[in-house]
Amino acid sequence: MKTYDVVIVGGGIIGGSIAFELAQRNLRVAVLDRQELMREASWAAAGMLSPAPDCLAAIPLVPLGRASLALYPKFVDAVESASGMRTGYRTGGALEVVCHGDAQRELSTLVALHHGLGLACEPLPLDDARKMEPALGRGALAAALLPDECSVEPRTLAPAVLAAAGSAGATLCPGVQVISLALDGKVCGGVKISSGEIFHSAEVVLAAGSWSSQISDAAPYAPTIPVRGQMAALRHSGTPLRHVLRSERGYLVPRGMESPQTVVVGSTIENAGYEKRVTSGGIEKILAAANELVPELAKAEIIETWCGLRPGTPDQLPILGPVDIDGLVFATGHYRNGILLAPVTAKLVGEWIADHKTSIDWEKFSPLRFLRANVDRSATAS
Ligand SMILES: Cc1cc2nc3c(=O)[nH]c(=O)nc-3n(C[C@H](O)[C@H](O)[C@H](O)COP(=O)(O)OP(=O)(O)OC[C@H]3O[C@@H](n4cnc5c(N)ncnc54)[C@H](O)[C@@H]3O)c2cc1C
């Protein structure tokens, strides 16, 4: 019989970071993944650490994003020293560039929105923006510097987090598919896997990303929806980019500062179910946005294309916290921000499991909101 203090379902950046946190608290932790760990959204991500909201629905997430960004330097130090591996963490800010519409109005709205949310954002005269990024295209109509934003390289961060969790004592179990929770009334005592075996534990953390809604008994609390994002990597020998560059149509994330330089380009936002397929239309769209921002990139070599499934939710907010079943905690639905939110999610889940209280109020992300919404809907219908 396999028995742990905590079983984590899903070995993406969220499950891996929680495992690292809990193992450092001397808990016996197992991370179960139906395939190799870190091969889904966490592998596909661009790695921007941006707490700015990308739509109105994401505004309630800003304080959590800011808290997580502030935890990043310590998180990276802990991961790098426990694993002996690099994470590709870069500070230095991002440039937001307006290429369409009434640029000055867009810029004022952007600056006011950021300031209202306590986020640093400085309007930049275009000459200054071009001094910072000499390759910026002539199509840029206005620009702002977001000085606190950072980035990581998910494909180096992810294995480093796993190695750190392993060296702290977590057991990593690839090829183990969880099919349901092991429930005894309103108590969760572990999980059942596809072979029929049960992994017993005092606590289960459900962190299965887009697939959380497919695990029997978890769906009512975690109605996650896969949202496909297509990406490309370019290699160019022109002026190296120094910052993350974003426009209303796409983004560029440089890897390294030397020439030739690799630049990651993203991304589409598509409801395509669980179909992971790169399409010509998707790639055309993201490359057009890239070439508009930095026309020199039209000469770059396309070295890779890929896509991933973001764990979306009906209200675009993550699903975090305990439910009305003892021994069960959710940490999923991080949608476009799971890389950013990994440190704060791990911290909060660690606090909850060890102390049954958290240092940040996570009530608005409670999985119970979906049960309440269902009750409200059926009351209105009757
Ligand atoms: C194209 C793209 C770009 C992105 N860019 C950024 C960015 O710049 N910044 C940012 O912060 N975020 C970004 N994101 C979002 C971020 O990648 C996700 O929010 C984050 O990776 C979610 O992590 P996760 O661990 O919850 O999910 P995942 O990484 O998807 O991991 C879930 C894991 O659960 C496993 N699993 C599923 N079902 C089961 C089961 N039944 N039993 C066992 N295991 C199971 C899966 O195999 C998988 O390994 C991006 C995402 C995409 C797709």
Tab-separated table of C-alpha atoms and ligand atoms in Angstrom:
chain	number	residue	atom	x	y	z
A	1	MET	CA	0.000	0.000	0.000
A	2	LYS	CA	1.362	3.438	-0.965
A	3	THR	CA	0.843	6.003	1.778
A	4	TYR	CA	1.964	9.646	1.848
A	5	ASP	CA	1.187	12.788	3.794
A	6	VAL	CA	0.220	14.536	0.536
A	7	VAL	CA	-0.541	13.243	-2.949
A	8	ILE	CA	-0.396	15.878	-5.696
A	9	VAL	CA	-2.289	15.121	-8.899
A	10	GLY	CA	-0.437	16.707	-11.835
A	11	GLY	CA	3.259	17.366	-12.298
A	12	GLY	CA	3.194	20.722	-14.081
A	13	ILE	CA	4.748	23.894	-12.692
A	14	ILE	CA	1.937	24.164	-10.129
A	15	GLY	CA	2.160	20.575	-8.834
A	16	GLY	CA	5.962	20.645	-8.981
A	17	SER	CA	6.267	23.920	-7.061
A	18	ILE	CA	3.815	22.738	-4.404
A	19	ALA	CA	5.792	19.491	-4.051
A	20	PHE	CA	8.996	21.489	-3.519
A	21	GLU	CA	7.300	23.663	-0.879
A	22	LEU	CA	5.747	20.726	1.012
A	23	ALA	CA	8.867	18.549	0.873
A	24	GLN	CA	10.843	21.430	2.414
A	25	ARG	CA	8.296	21.323	5.248
A	26	ASN	CA	9.305	17.674	5.790
A	27	LEU	CA	6.059	16.202	4.504
A	28	ARG	CA	6.094	12.906	2.574
A	29	VAL	CA	4.878	13.994	-0.849
A	30	ALA	CA	4.162	12.108	-4.085
A	31	VAL	CA	3.483	13.850	-7.418
A	32	LEU	CA	1.474	11.677	-9.818
A	33	ASP	CA	1.414	12.450	-13.524
A	34	ARG	CA	-0.229	10.393	-16.263
A	35	GLN	CA	2.827	10.977	-18.497
A	36	GLU	CA	6.287	12.506	-18.148
A	37	LEU	CA	6.110	15.462	-15.762
A	38	MET	CA	6.190	19.067	-17.077
A	39	ARG	CA	5.199	18.204	-20.649
A	40	GLU	CA	1.978	20.228	-20.925
A	41	ALA	CA	1.166	23.938	-20.487
A	42	SER	CA	4.212	24.480	-18.262
A	43	TRP	CA	6.503	23.306	-21.058
A	44	ALA	CA	4.669	25.363	-23.704
A	45	ALA	CA	4.648	28.700	-21.872
A	46	ALA	CA	6.479	31.865	-22.899
A	47	GLY	CA	7.634	32.614	-19.353
A	48	MET	CA	6.562	36.262	-18.971
A	49	LEU	CA	6.122	37.268	-15.335
A	50	SER	CA	3.538	39.983	-15.797
A	51	PRO	CA	0.961	40.756	-13.110
A	52	ALA	CA	-0.834	43.228	-15.431
A	53	PRO	CA	-4.401	42.171	-16.292
A	54	ASP	CA	-4.983	41.246	-19.948
A	55	CYS	CA	-8.747	41.882	-19.626
A	56	LEU	CA	-11.196	43.324	-17.101
A	57	ALA	CA	-12.065	39.863	-15.735
A	58	ALA	CA	-8.434	39.386	-14.684
A	59	ILE	CA	-8.298	42.497	-12.452
A	60	PRO	CA	-9.085	40.572	-9.190
A	61	LEU	CA	-5.954	38.506	-9.873
A	62	VAL	CA	-3.549	41.462	-9.833
A	63	PRO	CA	-2.746	41.431	-6.069
A	64	LEU	CA	-1.953	37.701	-6.233
A	65	GLY	CA	0.212	38.236	-9.318
A	66	ARG	CA	2.098	41.067	-7.608
A	67	ALA	CA	2.640	38.913	-4.514
A	68	SER	CA	3.981	36.087	-6.657
A	69	LEU	CA	6.286	38.367	-8.664
A	70	ALA	CA	7.706	39.612	-5.349
A	71	LEU	CA	8.341	35.998	-4.254
A	72	TYR	CA	10.178	35.128	-7.489
A	73	PRO	CA	13.768	36.073	-6.530
A	74	LYS	CA	13.590	33.914	-3.380
A	75	PHE	CA	11.824	31.096	-5.257
A	76	VAL	CA	14.478	31.113	-7.995
A	77	ASP	CA	17.315	31.122	-5.413
A	78	ALA	CA	15.763	28.170	-3.570
A	79	VAL	CA	15.133	26.200	-6.785
A	80	GLU	CA	18.577	26.932	-8.236
A	81	SER	CA	20.433	26.063	-5.057
A	82	ALA	CA	18.440	22.858	-4.384
A	83	SER	CA	18.698	21.661	-7.994
A	84	GLY	CA	22.054	23.081	-9.091
A	85	MET	CA	20.241	24.127	-12.297
A	86	ARG	CA	19.447	27.504	-13.889
A	87	THR	CA	15.923	28.894	-14.355
A	88	GLY	CA	16.525	31.614	-16.960
A	89	TYR	CA	15.160	34.288	-14.598
A	90	ARG	CA	15.592	37.785	-16.062
A	91	THR	CA	14.700	41.170	-14.631
A	92	GLY	CA	14.772	44.439	-16.570
A	93	GLY	CA	11.153	45.096	-17.480
A	94	ALA	CA	8.936	44.798	-20.529
A	95	LEU	CA	7.894	47.280	-23.219
A	96	GLU	CA	4.230	47.585	-24.101
A	97	VAL	CA	3.905	48.987	-27.623
A	98	VAL	CA	0.780	50.415	-29.259
A	99	CYS	CA	0.694	49.916	-33.036
A	100	HIS	CA	-2.961	50.631	-33.873
A	101	GLY	CA	-5.887	52.956	-33.178
A	102	ASP	CA	-5.771	56.149	-31.174
A	103	ALA	CA	-2.316	55.433	-29.738
A	104	GLN	CA	-2.110	58.333	-27.274
A	105	ARG	CA	-5.519	57.461	-25.847
A	106	GLU	CA	-4.589	53.772	-25.592
A	107	LEU	CA	-1.357	54.735	-23.844
A	108	SER	CA	-3.110	56.994	-21.302
A	109	THR	CA	-5.628	54.226	-20.544
A	110	LEU	CA	-2.817	51.693	-20.107
A	111	VAL	CA	-0.852	53.954	-17.773
A	112	ALA	CA	-3.939	54.900	-15.723
A	113	LEU	CA	-5.019	51.254	-15.415
A	114	HIS	CA	-1.577	50.156	-14.243
A	115	HIS	CA	-1.256	52.998	-11.740
A	116	GLY	CA	-4.761	52.324	-10.400
A	117	LEU	CA	-3.687	48.746	-9.686
A	118	GLY	CA	-0.378	49.745	-8.077
A	119	LEU	CA	1.706	48.551	-11.052
A	120	ALA	CA	4.663	50.584	-12.284
A	121	CYS	CA	4.202	51.851	-15.850
A	122	GLU	CA	6.076	54.777	-17.450
A	123	PRO	CA	5.062	56.307	-20.790
A	124	LEU	CA	8.127	56.379	-23.079
A	125	PRO	CA	8.752	58.819	-25.923
A	126	LEU	CA	9.317	56.682	-29.040
A	127	ASP	CA	12.925	57.907	-29.376
A	128	ASP	CA	13.635	56.587	-25.878
A	129	ALA	CA	11.846	53.327	-26.647
A	130	ARG	CA	14.085	52.931	-29.725
A	131	LYS	CA	17.193	53.621	-27.651
A	132	MET	CA	16.119	50.779	-25.374
A	133	GLU	CA	15.122	48.516	-28.281
A	134	PRO	CA	16.870	49.651	-31.481
A	135	ALA	CA	15.052	47.000	-33.566
A	136	LEU	CA	11.585	48.349	-32.721
A	137	GLY	CA	9.632	48.838	-35.970
A	138	ARG	CA	8.364	52.106	-37.491
A	139	GLY	CA	4.808	50.851	-36.927
A	140	ALA	CA	5.125	51.623	-33.206
A	141	LEU	CA	2.881	54.597	-32.380
A	142	ALA	CA	3.374	54.779	-28.598
A	143	ALA	CA	5.207	52.827	-25.902
A	144	ALA	CA	5.403	52.330	-22.147
A	145	LEU	CA	7.980	50.683	-19.897
A	146	LEU	CA	6.755	48.202	-17.280
A	147	PRO	CA	9.979	48.240	-15.242
A	148	ASP	CA	9.115	45.560	-12.676
A	149	GLU	CA	8.206	42.790	-15.096
A	150	CYS	CA	10.546	39.794	-15.441
A	151	SER	CA	10.739	36.538	-17.371
A	152	VAL	CA	11.909	32.948	-16.950
A	153	GLU	CA	12.632	30.127	-19.380
A	154	PRO	CA	9.933	27.557	-18.610
A	155	ARG	CA	11.879	24.727	-20.202
A	156	THR	CA	14.780	25.284	-17.827
A	157	LEU	CA	12.674	26.356	-14.822
A	158	ALA	CA	10.431	23.256	-15.050
A	159	PRO	CA	13.147	20.573	-14.773
A	160	ALA	CA	14.898	22.664	-12.116
A	161	VAL	CA	11.708	22.733	-10.005
A	162	LEU	CA	11.337	18.954	-10.352
A	163	ALA	CA	14.975	18.368	-9.423
A	164	ALA	CA	14.577	20.702	-6.431
A	165	ALA	CA	11.422	18.891	-5.285
A	166	GLY	CA	13.175	15.525	-5.701
A	167	SER	CA	16.241	16.636	-3.778
A	168	ALA	CA	13.995	17.908	-0.954
A	169	GLY	CA	12.492	14.395	-0.724
A	170	ALA	CA	9.383	14.433	-2.959
A	171	THR	CA	8.606	11.224	-4.883
A	172	LEU	CA	7.936	11.909	-8.579
A	173	CYS	CA	5.705	9.330	-10.283
A	174	PRO	CA	5.408	9.648	-14.090
A	175	GLY	CA	2.973	7.387	-15.976
A	176	VAL	CA	0.391	7.274	-13.168
A	177	GLN	CA	-3.070	8.374	-14.277
A	178	VAL	CA	-5.496	9.384	-11.548
A	179	ILE	CA	-9.076	8.499	-12.390
A	180	SER	CA	-10.931	9.512	-9.226
A	181	LEU	CA	-10.640	10.672	-5.653
A	182	ALA	CA	-10.767	8.030	-2.907
A	183	LEU	CA	-13.740	9.416	-0.985
A	184	ASP	CA	-15.358	8.201	2.187
A	185	GLY	CA	-18.379	10.476	2.434
A	186	LYS	CA	-16.990	13.987	2.841
A	187	VAL	CA	-13.414	12.841	3.537
A	188	CYS	CA	-10.767	12.370	0.852
A	189	GLY	CA	-8.252	9.686	1.783
A	190	GLY	CA	-6.219	9.586	-1.430
A	191	VAL	CA	-6.716	8.895	-5.131
A	192	LYS	CA	-7.535	5.922	-7.319
A	193	ILE	CA	-5.348	5.348	-10.381
A	194	SER	CA	-6.123	3.632	-13.684
A	195	SER	CA	-4.710	0.252	-12.534
A	196	GLY	CA	-7.262	0.293	-9.686
A	197	GLU	CA	-4.582	0.881	-7.063
A	198	ILE	CA	-5.178	3.528	-4.380
A	199	PHE	CA	-2.536	6.018	-3.256
A	200	HIS	CA	-3.477	6.849	0.347
A	201	SER	CA	-2.786	10.275	1.827
A	202	ALA	CA	-3.999	12.660	4.505
A	203	GLU	CA	-4.240	15.443	1.879
A	204	VAL	CA	-4.775	15.450	-1.879
A	205	VAL	CA	-3.833	18.509	-3.966
A	206	LEU	CA	-5.550	18.609	-7.324
A	207	ALA	CA	-3.236	20.365	-9.808
A	208	ALA	CA	-4.030	18.668	-13.101
A	209	GLY	CA	-4.204	21.853	-15.204
A	210	SER	CA	-6.670	21.718	-18.112
A	211	TRP	CA	-7.534	18.088	-17.284
A	212	SER	CA	-8.725	18.827	-13.729
A	213	SER	CA	-12.331	18.827	-14.956
A	214	GLN	CA	-11.868	15.292	-16.313
A	215	ILE	CA	-11.123	13.704	-12.959
A	216	SER	CA	-14.207	12.103	-11.539
A	217	ASP	CA	-15.532	13.947	-8.414
A	218	ALA	CA	-13.319	17.002	-9.077
A	219	ALA	CA	-15.265	18.465	-12.001
A	220	PRO	CA	-17.954	20.328	-9.993
A	221	TYR	CA	-15.203	22.236	-8.162
A	222	ALA	CA	-12.823	22.645	-11.086
A	223	PRO	CA	-14.663	23.191	-14.389
A	224	THR	CA	-11.401	23.859	-16.241
A	225	ILE	CA	-11.492	24.497	-19.990
A	226	PRO	CA	-8.474	24.009	-22.296
A	227	VAL	CA	-7.512	27.195	-24.157
A	228	ARG	CA	-4.999	26.536	-26.914
A	229	GLY	CA	-2.019	28.792	-27.458
A	230	GLN	CA	0.279	28.435	-30.465
A	231	MET	CA	3.896	29.538	-30.300
A	232	ALA	CA	7.007	29.787	-32.467
A	233	ALA	CA	10.706	30.189	-31.781
A	234	LEU	CA	12.802	32.276	-34.169
A	235	ARG	CA	16.561	32.545	-34.456
A	236	HIS	CA	17.870	35.845	-35.800
A	237	SER	CA	21.238	37.492	-36.248
A	238	GLY	CA	19.948	41.095	-36.161
A	239	THR	CA	20.050	43.462	-33.192
A	240	PRO	CA	19.399	41.330	-30.076
A	241	LEU	CA	16.215	42.216	-28.189
A	242	ARG	CA	16.778	43.222	-24.576
A	243	HIS	CA	13.222	43.221	-23.208
A	244	VAL	CA	9.956	41.380	-23.509
A	245	LEU	CA	7.995	43.317	-26.166
A	246	ARG	CA	4.180	43.220	-26.229
A	247	SER	CA	1.609	44.766	-28.520
A	248	GLU	CA	-2.162	44.371	-28.718
A	249	ARG	CA	-1.568	41.529	-31.226
A	250	GLY	CA	1.233	39.449	-29.740
A	251	TYR	CA	4.490	39.297	-27.821
A	252	LEU	CA	8.200	38.569	-28.180
A	253	VAL	CA	10.279	37.035	-25.378
A	254	PRO	CA	14.050	37.014	-25.966
A	255	ARG	CA	16.150	34.126	-24.671
A	256	GLY	CA	19.724	35.249	-23.961
A	257	MET	CA	21.347	38.467	-25.176
A	258	GLU	CA	23.910	37.198	-27.658
A	259	SER	CA	23.603	37.055	-31.443
A	260	PRO	CA	22.279	34.876	-33.013
A	261	GLN	CA	19.432	35.186	-30.539
A	262	THR	CA	16.385	32.991	-29.999
A	263	VAL	CA	13.093	34.844	-29.627
A	264	VAL	CA	9.877	33.144	-28.537
A	265	VAL	CA	6.769	34.497	-30.276
A	266	GLY	CA	3.167	34.119	-29.087
A	267	SER	CA	0.360	33.482	-28.993
A	268	THR	CA	-3.149	32.524	-30.097
A	269	ILE	CA	-6.099	32.151	-27.720
A	270	GLU	CA	-8.318	29.390	-29.135
A	271	ASN	CA	-11.108	27.140	-27.944
A	272	ALA	CA	-10.128	23.939	-29.739
A	273	GLY	CA	-10.936	21.424	-27.010
A	274	TYR	CA	-8.040	19.126	-26.147
A	275	GLU	CA	-6.685	19.181	-29.707
A	276	LYS	CA	-3.008	20.093	-29.611
A	277	ARG	CA	-2.312	21.041	-33.194
A	278	VAL	CA	-0.275	23.865	-34.692
A	279	THR	CA	-2.135	25.455	-37.610
A	280	SER	CA	-0.913	27.558	-40.502
A	281	GLY	CA	-3.469	30.259	-39.630
A	282	GLY	CA	-2.316	30.362	-36.013
A	283	ILE	CA	1.355	30.622	-36.875
A	284	GLU	CA	0.656	33.202	-39.592
A	285	LYS	CA	-1.131	35.374	-37.029
A	286	ILE	CA	1.616	35.311	-34.417
A	287	LEU	CA	4.386	35.850	-36.969
A	288	ALA	CA	2.530	38.854	-38.419
A	289	ALA	CA	2.398	40.406	-34.936
A	290	ALA	CA	6.108	39.655	-34.406
A	291	ASN	CA	7.150	41.171	-37.731
A	292	GLU	CA	5.062	44.258	-37.076
A	293	LEU	CA	6.829	44.835	-33.737
A	294	VAL	CA	10.323	44.052	-35.058
A	295	PRO	CA	10.442	43.985	-38.895
A	296	GLU	CA	13.984	42.525	-38.846
A	297	LEU	CA	12.425	39.288	-37.599
A	298	ALA	CA	10.953	38.685	-41.081
A	299	LYS	CA	14.454	37.427	-41.960
A	300	ALA	CA	14.695	35.139	-38.924
A	301	GLU	CA	14.761	31.351	-39.159
A	302	ILE	CA	11.736	29.545	-37.693
A	303	ILE	CA	13.377	26.907	-35.505
A	304	GLU	CA	10.320	25.454	-33.761
A	305	THR	CA	6.551	25.707	-33.531
A	306	TRP	CA	4.398	24.210	-30.774
A	307	CYS	CA	1.212	24.704	-28.823
A	308	GLY	CA	-0.102	24.133	-25.318
A	309	LEU	CA	-3.392	24.074	-23.436
A	310	ARG	CA	-3.867	26.786	-20.838
A	311	PRO	CA	-6.100	25.750	-17.951
A	312	GLY	CA	-8.921	28.278	-18.423
A	313	THR	CA	-11.933	28.695	-16.109
A	314	PRO	CA	-15.437	30.107	-16.675
A	315	ASP	CA	-14.548	33.414	-14.914
A	316	GLN	CA	-10.864	33.482	-15.951
A	317	LEU	CA	-9.717	33.300	-12.319
A	318	PRO	CA	-7.726	30.429	-10.805
A	319	ILE	CA	-9.253	27.732	-8.612
A	320	LEU	CA	-7.459	27.687	-5.275
A	321	GLY	CA	-8.187	26.374	-1.829
A	322	PRO	CA	-10.064	23.793	0.221
A	323	VAL	CA	-13.630	22.594	-0.373
A	324	ASP	CA	-16.414	20.892	1.576
A	325	ILE	CA	-14.464	17.600	1.459
A	326	ASP	CA	-11.815	17.193	4.173
A	327	GLY	CA	-8.305	16.514	2.930
A	328	LEU	CA	-8.819	17.982	-0.543
A	329	VAL	CA	-7.260	21.209	-1.856
A	330	PHE	CA	-7.419	22.612	-5.400
A	331	ALA	CA	-4.610	24.448	-7.192
A	332	THR	CA	-5.606	24.721	-10.813
A	333	GLY	CA	-7.147	26.995	-13.474
A	334	HIS	CA	-4.141	29.331	-13.663
A	335	TYR	CA	-5.003	30.076	-17.307
A	336	ARG	CA	-2.433	32.532	-18.764
A	337	ASN	CA	-0.522	33.091	-15.517
A	338	GLY	CA	0.573	29.758	-14.069
A	339	ILE	CA	4.290	30.412	-14.423
A	340	LEU	CA	3.898	33.773	-12.678
A	341	LEU	CA	1.608	32.355	-9.987
A	342	ALA	CA	3.575	29.191	-9.139
A	343	PRO	CA	5.495	30.622	-6.129
A	344	VAL	CA	2.452	32.175	-4.444
A	345	THR	CA	0.299	29.111	-5.132
A	346	ALA	CA	2.931	26.841	-3.574
A	347	LYS	CA	3.250	29.148	-0.573
A	348	LEU	CA	-0.522	29.305	0.032
A	349	VAL	CA	-1.087	25.559	-0.362
A	350	GLY	CA	1.897	24.916	1.947
A	351	GLU	CA	0.484	27.256	4.586
A	352	TRP	CA	-2.965	25.705	4.309
A	353	ILE	CA	-1.768	22.118	4.632
A	354	ALA	CA	0.704	22.851	7.441
A	355	ASP	CA	-1.221	25.489	9.429
A	356	HIS	CA	-4.797	25.510	8.065
A	357	LYS	CA	-4.557	29.264	7.462
A	358	THR	CA	-3.059	31.415	4.721
A	359	SER	CA	-1.176	34.720	4.774
A	360	ILE	CA	-3.163	36.008	1.752
A	361	ASP	CA	-6.943	35.826	1.528
A	362	TRP	CA	-7.756	33.357	-1.266
A	363	GLU	CA	-11.523	33.238	-0.723
A	364	LYS	CA	-12.343	34.861	-4.088
A	365	PHE	CA	-10.563	31.967	-5.819
A	366	SER	CA	-12.407	29.287	-3.836
A	367	PRO	CA	-13.528	26.241	-5.842
A	368	LEU	CA	-16.833	26.490	-3.958
A	369	ARG	CA	-17.855	29.482	-6.103
A	370	PHE	CA	-18.834	27.082	-8.887
A	371	LEU	CA	-21.084	25.048	-6.573
A	372	ARG	CA	-22.720	28.296	-5.371
A	373	ALA	CA	-23.228	29.408	-8.989
A	374	ASN	CA	-24.953	26.081	-9.765
A	375	VAL	CA	-27.228	26.419	-6.731
A	376	ASP	CA	-28.082	30.028	-7.716
A	377	ARG	CA	-28.854	28.933	-11.277
A	378	SER	CA	-31.148	26.105	-10.175
A	379	ALA	CA	-32.906	28.438	-7.667
A	380	THR	CA	-33.555	30.950	-10.485
A	381	ALA	CA	-34.825	28.191	-12.776
A	382	SER	CA	-37.266	26.762	-10.219
B	1	LIG	C1	1.234	29.097	-25.250
B	1	LIG	C2	1.220	29.413	-23.778
B	1	LIG	C3	1.910	30.513	-23.295
B	1	LIG	C4	1.907	30.799	-21.932
B	1	LIG	N1	2.646	31.844	-21.463
B	1	LIG	C5	2.668	32.111	-20.133
B	1	LIG	C6	3.473	33.153	-19.623
B	1	LIG	O1	4.182	33.834	-20.376
B	1	LIG	N2	3.453	33.394	-18.287
B	1	LIG	C7	2.687	32.662	-17.419
B	1	LIG	O2	2.698	32.952	-16.229
B	1	LIG	N3	1.918	31.663	-17.887
B	1	LIG	C8	1.887	31.370	-19.207
B	1	LIG	N4	1.104	30.365	-19.693
B	1	LIG	C9	0.206	29.676	-18.771
B	1	LIG	C10	0.934	28.600	-17.988
B	1	LIG	O3	1.705	27.817	-18.868
B	1	LIG	C11	-0.089	27.714	-17.249
B	1	LIG	O4	-0.969	28.501	-16.490
B	1	LIG	C12	0.642	26.759	-16.299
B	1	LIG	O5	1.656	26.060	-16.991
B	1	LIG	C13	-0.331	25.774	-15.681
B	1	LIG	O6	0.424	24.871	-14.943
B	1	LIG	P1	-0.244	23.542	-14.388
B	1	LIG	O7	0.808	22.823	-13.622
B	1	LIG	O8	-1.518	23.874	-13.701
B	1	LIG	O9	-0.686	22.744	-15.702
B	1	LIG	P2	0.131	21.819	-16.705
B	1	LIG	O10	1.498	22.321	-16.929
B	1	LIG	O11	-0.730	21.622	-17.905
B	1	LIG	O12	0.279	20.453	-15.920
B	1	LIG	C14	-0.830	19.636	-15.618
B	1	LIG	C15	-0.284	18.228	-15.444
B	1	LIG	O13	-1.322	17.375	-14.964
B	1	LIG	C16	-1.159	16.120	-15.587
B	1	LIG	N5	-2.422	15.410	-15.529
B	1	LIG	C17	-3.578	15.733	-16.140
B	1	LIG	N6	-4.542	14.843	-15.847
B	1	LIG	C18	-3.987	13.924	-15.014
B	1	LIG	C19	-4.478	12.746	-14.376
B	1	LIG	N7	-5.742	12.354	-14.520
B	1	LIG	N8	-3.625	12.026	-13.610
B	1	LIG	C20	-2.328	12.410	-13.446
B	1	LIG	N9	-1.811	13.527	-14.047
B	1	LIG	C21	-2.635	14.277	-14.807
B	1	LIG	C22	-0.716	16.471	-17.002
B	1	LIG	O14	-0.087	15.376	-17.657
B	1	LIG	C23	0.209	17.633	-16.755
B	1	LIG	O15	1.560	17.226	-16.602
B	1	LIG	C24	1.139	30.011	-21.039
B	1	LIG	C25	0.465	28.887	-21.530
B	1	LIG	C26	0.511	28.572	-22.873
B	1	LIG	C27	-0.198	27.347	-23.380
